[in-house]
């Protein structure tokens, strides 16, 4: 008999699986789909990164196991991180990952024993909880305040804080598009020191911050390196999501532990991809601002068109996501499924991000403005005739 482990059974079905099925059925029936359910960027990677990738992919000596990062990658990350006011030792404070999803999924296996308590945001990005479950740890959701979009740390009891071994945070946030403040991070770092909690910050959207807002690396907070690591990725900043390359930075002891686990799990990132990443991180690029502006224009057009239909959505200050209450407080899953079936617009039900995501949907503005406006038009018509 082939039976899954209890570990596997403790995981929910992948966030996108059921919707993918409905999407597939719709496409098979010959109907079109406007897919706003996955945060996969549709802008091109920097031309110099593609040039490096293709140049080295043509060299026959680039196909061996990489095993570890090229030192130039770690140096490039350290140089890049200066923009966040953080100085890193490239050798000890930078660890290459095959995507931050890979690193986040191995995080709890590295640090968590069965029964250990991990604090995660609710709503939050699903791998945080799944990783802890795989390691046999216990999850305690920290409610995210629906207005400030910050974790309600004051809701945690002294006992919770005493028991907690690790806390995971993510700003700019997926799915809520919330932004951190320095005060909030200072509070987190203080709590970490007081209660001996290891802090993990996921900073994947560090370059997708709009208007006059600031992306804050938790490592820029004094004392953070003693208690924290931060994940970042080339997926969203450089549109290299499919290339699978990212990194963790910060506390060297923690990174060493993760490095040890990874040495049993993988043999490194394809060398031409590492070289493309080095070029992306190192070379001057006008794409940082261009892209930010393009996302902002999409955000304004899409939110404007949705608001015109009568759906009062909140304009996000960062990321590529609109996080919106369902118009009549409907449950998110049936809402998303009905919407997809009726209009071909795919969005992600908020429940996929935790119990406090119920009653919300997440819409990624990863299409051109005319497509987003068409999506809003279809949504508006559907809302009217329901
Ligand atoms: C908050 C957050 N963290 C991590 C990831 C995974 O990124 P990567 O492509 O580096 O694995 C994503 C991807 O959408 C994300 O939204």
mmCIF file of C-alpha atoms and ligand atoms in Angstrom:
data_model
loop_
_atom_site.group_PDB
_atom_site.id
_atom_site.type_symbol
_atom_site.label_atom_id
_atom_site.label_comp_id
_atom_site.label_asym_id
_atom_site.label_seq_id
_atom_site.Cartn_x
_atom_site.Cartn_y
_atom_site.Cartn_z
ATOM 1 C CA UNK A 1 0.000 0.000 0.000
ATOM 2 C CA UNK A 2 1.163 3.515 -0.765
ATOM 3 C CA UNK A 3 0.143 5.865 2.016
ATOM 4 C CA UNK A 4 1.323 9.390 2.732
ATOM 5 C CA UNK A 5 3.146 10.148 5.976
ATOM 6 C CA UNK A 6 1.327 11.849 8.842
ATOM 7 C CA UNK A 7 3.623 14.758 8.105
ATOM 8 C CA UNK A 8 2.241 15.069 4.589
ATOM 9 C CA UNK A 9 -1.288 14.591 5.805
ATOM 10 C CA UNK A 10 -0.846 17.547 8.167
ATOM 11 C CA UNK A 11 -0.520 19.854 5.141
ATOM 12 C CA UNK A 12 -3.530 21.405 3.446
ATOM 13 C CA UNK A 13 -3.833 20.960 -0.313
ATOM 14 C CA UNK A 14 -1.654 23.529 -2.125
ATOM 15 C CA UNK A 15 -3.223 26.982 -2.200
ATOM 16 C CA UNK A 16 -3.610 27.076 -5.902
ATOM 17 C CA UNK A 17 -4.595 23.483 -6.642
ATOM 18 C CA UNK A 18 -8.408 23.613 -6.616
ATOM 19 C CA UNK A 19 -8.520 26.895 -8.426
ATOM 20 C CA UNK A 20 -6.023 25.559 -10.942
ATOM 21 C CA UNK A 21 -8.425 22.712 -11.608
ATOM 22 C CA UNK A 22 -11.308 25.111 -12.235
ATOM 23 C CA UNK A 23 -9.025 27.255 -14.395
ATOM 24 C CA UNK A 24 -8.017 24.186 -16.406
ATOM 25 C CA UNK A 25 -11.638 23.211 -16.945
ATOM 26 C CA UNK A 26 -12.464 26.676 -18.169
ATOM 27 C CA UNK A 27 -9.537 26.743 -20.574
ATOM 28 C CA UNK A 28 -10.360 23.237 -21.830
ATOM 29 C CA UNK A 29 -13.876 24.480 -22.599
ATOM 30 C CA UNK A 30 -12.271 27.163 -24.807
ATOM 31 C CA UNK A 31 -13.034 30.089 -22.458
ATOM 32 C CA UNK A 32 -10.389 32.656 -21.618
ATOM 33 C CA UNK A 33 -8.945 33.261 -18.161
ATOM 34 C CA UNK A 34 -7.490 36.467 -16.700
ATOM 35 C CA UNK A 35 -5.240 35.011 -14.057
ATOM 36 C CA UNK A 36 -4.659 37.351 -11.120
ATOM 37 C CA UNK A 37 -4.213 34.515 -8.651
ATOM 38 C CA UNK A 38 -0.444 33.980 -8.770
ATOM 39 C CA UNK A 39 2.174 36.598 -7.918
ATOM 40 C CA UNK A 40 4.420 35.699 -10.823
ATOM 41 C CA UNK A 41 5.820 38.912 -12.341
ATOM 42 C CA UNK A 42 5.133 39.483 -16.042
ATOM 43 C CA UNK A 43 7.893 42.071 -16.590
ATOM 44 C CA UNK A 44 11.167 40.925 -18.229
ATOM 45 C CA UNK A 45 14.364 40.293 -16.274
ATOM 46 C CA UNK A 46 17.220 42.791 -16.828
ATOM 47 C CA UNK A 47 18.761 42.297 -20.284
ATOM 48 C CA UNK A 48 22.275 41.993 -18.770
ATOM 49 C CA UNK A 49 21.087 39.089 -16.589
ATOM 50 C CA UNK A 50 19.658 37.233 -19.582
ATOM 51 C CA UNK A 51 22.887 37.909 -21.506
ATOM 52 C CA UNK A 52 24.971 36.345 -18.711
ATOM 53 C CA UNK A 53 22.643 33.367 -18.463
ATOM 54 C CA UNK A 54 22.703 32.605 -22.167
ATOM 55 C CA UNK A 55 26.451 33.205 -22.506
ATOM 56 C CA UNK A 56 27.311 30.777 -19.699
ATOM 57 C CA UNK A 57 24.605 28.275 -20.617
ATOM 58 C CA UNK A 58 26.506 27.802 -23.903
ATOM 59 C CA UNK A 59 29.688 26.797 -22.047
ATOM 60 C CA UNK A 60 29.981 23.048 -21.547
ATOM 61 C CA UNK A 61 31.901 23.410 -18.268
ATOM 62 C CA UNK A 62 28.944 25.103 -16.531
ATOM 63 C CA UNK A 63 26.888 21.945 -16.107
ATOM 64 C CA UNK A 64 28.528 20.348 -13.070
ATOM 65 C CA UNK A 65 27.043 20.515 -9.573
ATOM 66 C CA UNK A 66 27.504 24.009 -8.196
ATOM 67 C CA UNK A 67 27.369 22.662 -4.596
ATOM 68 C CA UNK A 68 27.682 26.157 -3.082
ATOM 69 C CA UNK A 69 27.380 29.793 -4.051
ATOM 70 C CA UNK A 70 30.014 31.495 -6.151
ATOM 71 C CA UNK A 71 31.801 33.929 -3.780
ATOM 72 C CA UNK A 72 30.915 36.709 -6.240
ATOM 73 C CA UNK A 73 27.228 36.037 -5.544
ATOM 74 C CA UNK A 74 27.662 36.553 -1.809
ATOM 75 C CA UNK A 75 29.705 39.694 -2.473
ATOM 76 C CA UNK A 76 27.029 41.007 -4.847
ATOM 77 C CA UNK A 77 24.301 40.466 -2.226
ATOM 78 C CA UNK A 78 26.375 42.276 0.406
ATOM 79 C CA UNK A 79 26.921 45.211 -1.975
ATOM 80 C CA UNK A 80 23.197 45.279 -2.875
ATOM 81 C CA UNK A 81 22.172 45.310 0.790
ATOM 82 C CA UNK A 82 23.937 48.612 1.376
ATOM 83 C CA UNK A 83 20.804 50.200 -0.087
ATOM 84 C CA UNK A 84 18.913 49.115 3.044
ATOM 85 C CA UNK A 85 21.551 50.569 5.354
ATOM 86 C CA UNK A 86 22.823 47.086 6.225
ATOM 87 C CA UNK A 87 26.460 45.978 6.066
ATOM 88 C CA UNK A 88 26.950 42.240 5.580
ATOM 89 C CA UNK A 89 29.986 40.011 5.762
ATOM 90 C CA UNK A 90 29.629 38.178 2.426
ATOM 91 C CA UNK A 91 31.196 34.953 3.700
ATOM 92 C CA UNK A 92 29.342 34.473 6.980
ATOM 93 C CA UNK A 93 26.235 36.591 6.656
ATOM 94 C CA UNK A 94 24.927 35.616 3.193
ATOM 95 C CA UNK A 95 23.537 32.197 2.282
ATOM 96 C CA UNK A 96 22.382 31.403 -1.239
ATOM 97 C CA UNK A 97 19.046 29.616 -1.683
ATOM 98 C CA UNK A 98 17.312 27.935 -4.592
ATOM 99 C CA UNK A 99 14.418 30.381 -4.144
ATOM 100 C CA UNK A 100 13.226 31.725 -0.811
ATOM 101 C CA UNK A 101 10.435 29.145 -0.863
ATOM 102 C CA UNK A 102 13.150 26.490 -0.622
ATOM 103 C CA UNK A 103 14.815 28.253 2.302
ATOM 104 C CA UNK A 104 11.538 28.923 4.108
ATOM 105 C CA UNK A 105 10.444 25.316 3.704
ATOM 106 C CA UNK A 106 13.703 24.116 5.300
ATOM 107 C CA UNK A 107 13.722 26.745 8.013
ATOM 108 C CA UNK A 108 11.636 24.932 10.618
ATOM 109 C CA UNK A 109 13.345 21.591 9.903
ATOM 110 C CA UNK A 110 16.576 23.347 10.812
ATOM 111 C CA UNK A 111 15.456 24.990 14.048
ATOM 112 C CA UNK A 112 12.230 23.468 15.329
ATOM 113 C CA UNK A 113 11.788 20.351 17.455
ATOM 114 C CA UNK A 114 8.432 18.600 17.714
ATOM 115 C CA UNK A 115 6.226 20.661 20.020
ATOM 116 C CA UNK A 116 8.238 23.909 19.708
ATOM 117 C CA UNK A 117 6.074 26.983 19.259
ATOM 118 C CA UNK A 118 6.374 29.262 16.219
ATOM 119 C CA UNK A 119 4.559 32.591 15.892
ATOM 120 C CA UNK A 120 3.339 33.351 12.377
ATOM 121 C CA UNK A 121 1.157 36.143 10.989
ATOM 122 C CA UNK A 122 -2.482 35.415 10.228
ATOM 123 C CA UNK A 123 -3.155 36.051 7.405
ATOM 124 C CA UNK A 124 0.289 35.123 6.143
ATOM 125 C CA UNK A 125 2.147 33.460 3.309
ATOM 126 C CA UNK A 126 1.309 29.718 3.456
ATOM 127 C CA UNK A 127 4.805 28.185 3.558
ATOM 128 C CA UNK A 128 5.417 29.581 7.050
ATOM 129 C CA UNK A 129 2.774 27.319 8.560
ATOM 130 C CA UNK A 130 3.433 24.373 6.237
ATOM 131 C CA UNK A 131 7.155 24.410 7.082
ATOM 132 C CA UNK A 132 6.454 24.354 10.811
ATOM 133 C CA UNK A 133 3.981 21.496 10.402
ATOM 134 C CA UNK A 134 6.491 19.467 8.411
ATOM 135 C CA UNK A 135 8.916 19.821 11.297
ATOM 136 C CA UNK A 136 6.276 18.760 13.856
ATOM 137 C CA UNK A 137 6.246 22.209 15.449
ATOM 138 C CA UNK A 138 3.254 24.027 16.823
ATOM 139 C CA UNK A 139 1.934 27.150 15.142
ATOM 140 C CA UNK A 140 0.510 30.109 16.999
ATOM 141 C CA UNK A 141 -1.060 32.651 14.642
ATOM 142 C CA UNK A 142 -0.503 36.320 15.498
ATOM 143 C CA UNK A 143 -3.586 38.221 14.335
ATOM 144 C CA UNK A 144 -2.739 40.911 11.798
ATOM 145 C CA UNK A 145 -4.619 44.135 12.535
ATOM 146 C CA UNK A 146 -6.896 44.805 9.538
ATOM 147 C CA UNK A 147 -6.198 48.562 9.672
ATOM 148 C CA UNK A 148 -2.488 48.917 10.445
ATOM 149 C CA UNK A 149 -1.730 45.518 8.852
ATOM 150 C CA UNK A 150 0.775 44.972 11.695
ATOM 151 C CA UNK A 151 0.865 41.891 13.927
ATOM 152 C CA UNK A 152 -1.051 42.421 17.171
ATOM 153 C CA UNK A 153 1.922 41.603 19.351
ATOM 154 C CA UNK A 154 0.124 42.868 22.441
ATOM 155 C CA UNK A 155 -2.363 40.007 22.077
ATOM 156 C CA UNK A 156 0.427 37.554 22.927
ATOM 157 C CA UNK A 157 0.513 36.533 26.571
ATOM 158 C CA UNK A 158 3.731 36.428 28.586
ATOM 159 C CA UNK A 159 3.483 32.642 28.485
ATOM 160 C CA UNK A 160 3.179 32.617 24.667
ATOM 161 C CA UNK A 161 6.266 34.794 24.421
ATOM 162 C CA UNK A 162 8.136 32.623 26.907
ATOM 163 C CA UNK A 163 7.268 29.483 24.945
ATOM 164 C CA UNK A 164 7.840 30.834 21.439
ATOM 165 C CA UNK A 165 11.074 29.739 19.801
ATOM 166 C CA UNK A 166 10.707 31.552 16.489
ATOM 167 C CA UNK A 167 8.621 34.367 14.971
ATOM 168 C CA UNK A 168 8.133 34.842 11.220
ATOM 169 C CA UNK A 169 7.210 38.223 9.765
ATOM 170 C CA UNK A 170 6.846 39.478 6.200
ATOM 171 C CA UNK A 171 6.923 43.155 5.144
ATOM 172 C CA UNK A 172 5.995 44.341 2.558
ATOM 173 C CA UNK A 173 3.428 41.681 3.138
ATOM 174 C CA UNK A 174 1.865 39.015 0.990
ATOM 175 C CA UNK A 175 -1.147 38.904 1.037
ATOM 176 C CA UNK A 176 -2.082 42.134 2.854
ATOM 177 C CA UNK A 177 0.403 44.513 1.160
ATOM 178 C CA UNK A 178 1.125 45.980 4.604
ATOM 179 C CA UNK A 179 4.342 47.875 5.354
ATOM 180 C CA UNK A 180 6.531 47.736 8.440
ATOM 181 C CA UNK A 181 7.541 50.753 10.465
ATOM 182 C CA UNK A 182 10.818 51.138 12.306
ATOM 183 C CA UNK A 183 8.965 51.321 15.613
ATOM 184 C CA UNK A 184 7.248 48.017 14.937
ATOM 185 C CA UNK A 185 10.521 46.300 14.057
ATOM 186 C CA UNK A 186 12.243 47.847 17.094
ATOM 187 C CA UNK A 187 9.489 46.405 19.262
ATOM 188 C CA UNK A 188 9.957 42.985 17.624
ATOM 189 C CA UNK A 189 13.726 43.038 18.144
ATOM 190 C CA UNK A 190 13.231 44.073 21.790
ATOM 191 C CA UNK A 191 10.797 41.178 22.337
ATOM 192 C CA UNK A 192 13.252 38.803 20.676
ATOM 193 C CA UNK A 193 16.038 39.825 23.051
ATOM 194 C CA UNK A 194 13.772 39.753 26.122
ATOM 195 C CA UNK A 195 12.191 36.368 25.410
ATOM 196 C CA UNK A 196 14.912 34.637 23.430
ATOM 197 C CA UNK A 197 12.892 34.400 20.205
ATOM 198 C CA UNK A 198 14.560 33.836 16.840
ATOM 199 C CA UNK A 199 13.153 36.301 14.271
ATOM 200 C CA UNK A 200 12.793 35.452 10.601
ATOM 201 C CA UNK A 201 11.816 38.261 8.267
ATOM 202 C CA UNK A 202 10.719 37.582 4.690
ATOM 203 C CA UNK A 203 11.613 40.647 2.575
ATOM 204 C CA UNK A 204 10.741 39.259 -0.878
ATOM 205 C CA UNK A 205 8.960 42.488 -1.959
ATOM 206 C CA UNK A 206 11.717 44.823 -0.786
ATOM 207 C CA UNK A 207 11.835 46.706 -4.105
ATOM 208 C CA UNK A 208 8.076 46.925 -4.719
ATOM 209 C CA UNK A 209 7.253 49.804 -2.405
ATOM 210 C CA UNK A 210 5.149 52.681 -3.733
ATOM 211 C CA UNK A 211 4.691 56.422 -3.288
ATOM 212 C CA UNK A 212 6.970 57.848 -0.591
ATOM 213 C CA UNK A 213 7.058 54.688 1.493
ATOM 214 C CA UNK A 214 10.265 53.015 2.629
ATOM 215 C CA UNK A 215 11.204 49.330 2.551
ATOM 216 C CA UNK A 216 12.809 48.522 5.886
ATOM 217 C CA UNK A 217 15.202 45.640 6.338
ATOM 218 C CA UNK A 218 14.841 44.295 9.866
ATOM 219 C CA UNK A 219 18.625 43.985 9.910
ATOM 220 C CA UNK A 220 18.861 47.779 9.860
ATOM 221 C CA UNK A 221 17.424 47.806 13.402
ATOM 222 C CA UNK A 222 20.194 47.918 16.055
ATOM 223 C CA UNK A 223 20.654 44.532 17.712
ATOM 224 C CA UNK A 224 18.715 42.674 14.989
ATOM 225 C CA UNK A 225 21.643 40.637 13.707
ATOM 226 C CA UNK A 226 21.941 38.974 17.129
ATOM 227 C CA UNK A 227 18.443 37.558 16.848
ATOM 228 C CA UNK A 228 17.325 37.615 13.211
ATOM 229 C CA UNK A 229 17.792 36.462 9.667
ATOM 230 C CA UNK A 230 16.081 37.903 6.608
ATOM 231 C CA UNK A 231 15.080 36.185 3.378
ATOM 232 C CA UNK A 232 15.170 38.014 0.069
ATOM 233 C CA UNK A 233 14.815 36.905 -3.495
ATOM 234 C CA UNK A 234 15.601 37.782 -7.083
ATOM 235 C CA UNK A 235 12.132 36.582 -8.115
ATOM 236 C CA UNK A 236 10.177 39.826 -7.719
ATOM 237 C CA UNK A 237 12.940 42.433 -7.851
ATOM 238 C CA UNK A 238 14.380 41.154 -11.147
ATOM 239 C CA UNK A 239 11.489 39.050 -12.487
ATOM 240 C CA UNK A 240 13.577 35.900 -12.192
ATOM 241 C CA UNK A 241 10.890 33.866 -10.405
ATOM 242 C CA UNK A 242 11.350 30.787 -12.595
ATOM 243 C CA UNK A 243 15.145 30.850 -12.258
ATOM 244 C CA UNK A 244 14.918 29.891 -8.545
ATOM 245 C CA UNK A 245 17.559 31.959 -6.854
ATOM 246 C CA UNK A 246 17.364 33.811 -3.554
ATOM 247 C CA UNK A 247 19.282 34.263 -0.310
ATOM 248 C CA UNK A 248 19.101 34.563 3.454
ATOM 249 C CA UNK A 249 21.170 37.159 5.301
ATOM 250 C CA UNK A 250 21.883 38.051 8.905
ATOM 251 C CA UNK A 251 22.841 36.033 11.972
ATOM 252 C CA UNK A 252 25.824 33.853 10.958
ATOM 253 C CA UNK A 253 25.123 31.058 13.463
ATOM 254 C CA UNK A 254 21.576 30.653 12.164
ATOM 255 C CA UNK A 255 22.774 30.726 8.554
ATOM 256 C CA UNK A 256 25.359 28.056 9.337
ATOM 257 C CA UNK A 257 22.607 25.772 10.648
ATOM 258 C CA UNK A 258 20.528 26.296 7.513
ATOM 259 C CA UNK A 259 23.634 25.766 5.369
ATOM 260 C CA UNK A 260 24.227 22.412 7.059
ATOM 261 C CA UNK A 261 20.667 21.232 6.426
ATOM 262 C CA UNK A 262 20.840 22.371 2.816
ATOM 263 C CA UNK A 263 24.097 20.510 2.264
ATOM 264 C CA UNK A 264 22.031 17.343 2.657
ATOM 265 C CA UNK A 265 19.143 18.559 0.538
ATOM 266 C CA UNK A 266 20.539 20.125 -2.619
ATOM 267 C CA UNK A 267 23.699 20.585 -4.654
ATOM 268 C CA UNK A 268 23.436 24.266 -5.368
ATOM 269 C CA UNK A 269 21.994 26.541 -8.032
ATOM 270 C CA UNK A 270 22.807 26.074 -11.753
ATOM 271 C CA UNK A 271 25.975 28.146 -12.347
ATOM 272 C CA UNK A 272 24.666 30.217 -15.301
ATOM 273 C CA UNK A 273 21.753 31.265 -13.096
ATOM 274 C CA UNK A 274 24.159 32.283 -10.361
ATOM 275 C CA UNK A 275 26.058 34.343 -12.926
ATOM 276 C CA UNK A 276 22.843 35.966 -14.149
ATOM 277 C CA UNK A 277 21.957 36.800 -10.550
ATOM 278 C CA UNK A 278 25.375 38.371 -9.931
ATOM 279 C CA UNK A 279 24.898 40.574 -13.002
ATOM 280 C CA UNK A 280 21.376 41.523 -11.877
ATOM 281 C CA UNK A 281 22.534 42.466 -8.380
ATOM 282 C CA UNK A 282 25.692 44.260 -9.492
ATOM 283 C CA UNK A 283 24.949 46.211 -12.634
ATOM 284 C CA UNK A 284 23.231 49.582 -12.737
ATOM 285 C CA UNK A 285 19.625 49.128 -13.902
ATOM 286 C CA UNK A 286 16.904 51.658 -14.565
ATOM 287 C CA UNK A 287 14.329 48.904 -13.969
ATOM 288 C CA UNK A 288 14.043 49.454 -10.198
ATOM 289 C CA UNK A 289 12.196 52.747 -10.630
ATOM 290 C CA UNK A 290 10.618 51.907 -13.965
ATOM 291 C CA UNK A 291 9.060 48.805 -12.535
ATOM 292 C CA UNK A 292 7.875 50.468 -9.365
ATOM 293 C CA UNK A 293 6.170 53.145 -11.464
ATOM 294 C CA UNK A 294 4.622 50.558 -13.797
ATOM 295 C CA UNK A 295 3.190 48.618 -10.831
ATOM 296 C CA UNK A 296 1.863 51.867 -9.347
ATOM 297 C CA UNK A 297 0.143 52.782 -12.609
ATOM 298 C CA UNK A 298 -1.445 49.342 -12.723
ATOM 299 C CA UNK A 299 -2.481 49.612 -9.095
ATOM 300 C CA UNK A 300 -4.127 52.999 -9.700
ATOM 301 C CA UNK A 301 -5.898 51.846 -12.874
ATOM 302 C CA UNK A 302 -7.090 48.543 -11.411
ATOM 303 C CA UNK A 303 -8.183 49.882 -8.015
ATOM 304 C CA UNK A 304 -9.816 52.880 -9.722
ATOM 305 C CA UNK A 305 -11.788 50.608 -12.052
ATOM 306 C CA UNK A 306 -12.855 48.319 -9.172
ATOM 307 C CA UNK A 307 -13.924 51.279 -7.042
ATOM 308 C CA UNK A 308 -16.005 52.570 -9.988
ATOM 309 C CA UNK A 309 -17.912 49.278 -9.959
ATOM 310 C CA UNK A 310 -18.807 49.996 -6.329
ATOM 311 C CA UNK A 311 -16.243 47.642 -4.778
ATOM 312 C CA UNK A 312 -14.404 49.768 -2.181
ATOM 313 C CA UNK A 313 -10.933 48.249 -2.363
ATOM 314 C CA UNK A 314 -7.919 49.694 -0.531
ATOM 315 C CA UNK A 315 -4.977 50.850 -2.656
ATOM 316 C CA UNK A 316 -1.881 48.891 -1.645
ATOM 317 C CA UNK A 317 1.243 50.781 -0.512
ATOM 318 C CA UNK A 318 3.524 47.993 -1.752
ATOM 319 C CA UNK A 319 3.782 44.556 -3.414
ATOM 320 C CA UNK A 320 1.749 43.478 -6.442
ATOM 321 C CA UNK A 321 -1.434 42.625 -4.586
ATOM 322 C CA UNK A 322 -4.821 44.152 -3.892
ATOM 323 C CA UNK A 323 -6.141 42.647 -0.644
ATOM 324 C CA UNK A 324 -9.873 43.298 -0.641
ATOM 325 C CA UNK A 325 -12.850 42.382 1.512
ATOM 326 C CA UNK A 326 -15.392 40.441 -0.518
ATOM 327 C CA UNK A 327 -18.124 42.952 -1.442
ATOM 328 C CA UNK A 328 -20.885 41.506 0.746
ATOM 329 C CA UNK A 329 -18.710 39.750 3.291
ATOM 330 C CA UNK A 330 -19.051 36.431 1.418
ATOM 331 C CA UNK A 331 -16.730 33.554 2.249
ATOM 332 C CA UNK A 332 -13.671 33.838 0.068
ATOM 333 C CA UNK A 333 -13.523 30.398 -1.479
ATOM 334 C CA UNK A 334 -17.035 30.196 -2.971
ATOM 335 C CA UNK A 335 -16.685 33.836 -4.019
ATOM 336 C CA UNK A 336 -13.426 33.153 -5.924
ATOM 337 C CA UNK A 337 -14.776 29.997 -7.514
ATOM 338 C CA UNK A 338 -18.071 31.627 -8.620
ATOM 339 C CA UNK A 339 -16.147 34.622 -9.933
ATOM 340 C CA UNK A 340 -13.844 32.406 -11.964
ATOM 341 C CA UNK A 341 -16.659 30.327 -13.388
ATOM 342 C CA UNK A 342 -18.780 33.350 -14.272
ATOM 343 C CA UNK A 343 -16.128 35.750 -15.588
ATOM 344 C CA UNK A 344 -12.862 33.893 -16.160
ATOM 345 C CA UNK A 345 -11.096 36.164 -13.657
ATOM 346 C CA UNK A 346 -9.002 34.098 -11.249
ATOM 347 C CA UNK A 347 -8.255 35.558 -7.804
ATOM 348 C CA UNK A 348 -6.944 33.883 -4.636
ATOM 349 C CA UNK A 349 -9.365 33.272 -1.765
ATOM 350 C CA UNK A 350 -8.114 34.861 1.444
ATOM 351 C CA UNK A 351 -8.745 31.696 3.458
ATOM 352 C CA UNK A 352 -5.662 30.226 1.743
ATOM 353 C CA UNK A 353 -3.592 32.577 3.940
ATOM 354 C CA UNK A 354 -5.112 31.612 7.297
ATOM 355 C CA UNK A 355 -8.412 31.868 9.182
ATOM 356 C CA UNK A 356 -8.184 35.671 9.366
ATOM 357 C CA UNK A 357 -7.948 35.818 5.589
ATOM 358 C CA UNK A 358 -11.542 34.625 5.406
ATOM 359 C CA UNK A 359 -13.809 37.224 3.813
ATOM 360 C CA UNK A 360 -10.976 38.618 1.665
ATOM 361 C CA UNK A 361 -9.519 37.914 -1.774
ATOM 362 C CA UNK A 362 -6.068 38.665 -3.135
ATOM 363 C CA UNK A 363 -5.711 39.986 -6.676
ATOM 364 C CA UNK A 364 -2.250 40.256 -8.254
ATOM 365 C CA UNK A 365 -1.766 43.104 -10.740
ATOM 366 C CA UNK A 366 0.511 41.067 -12.964
ATOM 367 C CA UNK A 367 -1.161 41.959 -16.251
ATOM 368 C CA UNK A 368 -1.163 45.057 -18.471
ATOM 369 C CA UNK A 369 -3.516 47.900 -17.610
ATOM 370 C CA UNK A 370 -6.002 47.123 -20.391
ATOM 371 C CA UNK A 371 -6.305 43.523 -19.168
ATOM 372 C CA UNK A 372 -6.750 44.662 -15.563
ATOM 373 C CA UNK A 373 -9.442 47.101 -16.672
ATOM 374 C CA UNK A 374 -11.172 44.312 -18.579
ATOM 375 C CA UNK A 375 -11.003 42.144 -15.435
ATOM 376 C CA UNK A 376 -12.544 44.953 -13.378
ATOM 377 C CA UNK A 377 -15.286 45.429 -16.005
ATOM 378 C CA UNK A 378 -16.194 41.741 -15.895
ATOM 379 C CA UNK A 379 -16.125 41.705 -12.099
ATOM 380 C CA UNK A 380 -18.360 44.800 -12.019
ATOM 381 C CA UNK A 381 -20.918 43.291 -14.381
ATOM 382 C CA UNK A 382 -20.964 40.049 -12.429
ATOM 383 C CA UNK A 383 -21.387 41.846 -9.100
ATOM 384 C CA UNK A 384 -24.315 43.772 -10.550
ATOM 385 C CA UNK A 385 -26.203 40.809 -11.954
ATOM 386 C CA UNK A 386 -25.661 38.441 -9.009
HETATM 387 C C1 LIG B 1 6.120 36.549 0.773
HETATM 388 C C2 LIG B 1 6.789 35.601 -0.144
HETATM 389 N N1 LIG B 1 7.858 34.930 0.277
HETATM 390 C C3 LIG B 1 8.491 34.056 -0.523
HETATM 391 C C4 LIG B 1 8.050 33.797 -1.803
HETATM 392 C C5 LIG B 1 8.786 32.802 -2.632
HETATM 393 O O1 LIG B 1 9.665 33.452 -3.469
HETATM 394 P P1 LIG B 1 10.825 32.692 -4.263
HETATM 395 O O2 LIG B 1 10.480 32.816 -5.693
HETATM 396 O O3 LIG B 1 12.089 33.382 -3.879
HETATM 397 O O4 LIG B 1 10.823 31.280 -3.798
HETATM 398 C C6 LIG B 1 6.938 34.467 -2.284
HETATM 399 C C7 LIG B 1 6.440 34.178 -3.635
HETATM 400 O O5 LIG B 1 5.412 34.601 -4.051
HETATM 401 C C8 LIG B 1 6.287 35.381 -1.431
HETATM 402 O O6 LIG B 1 5.202 36.047 -1.844
#
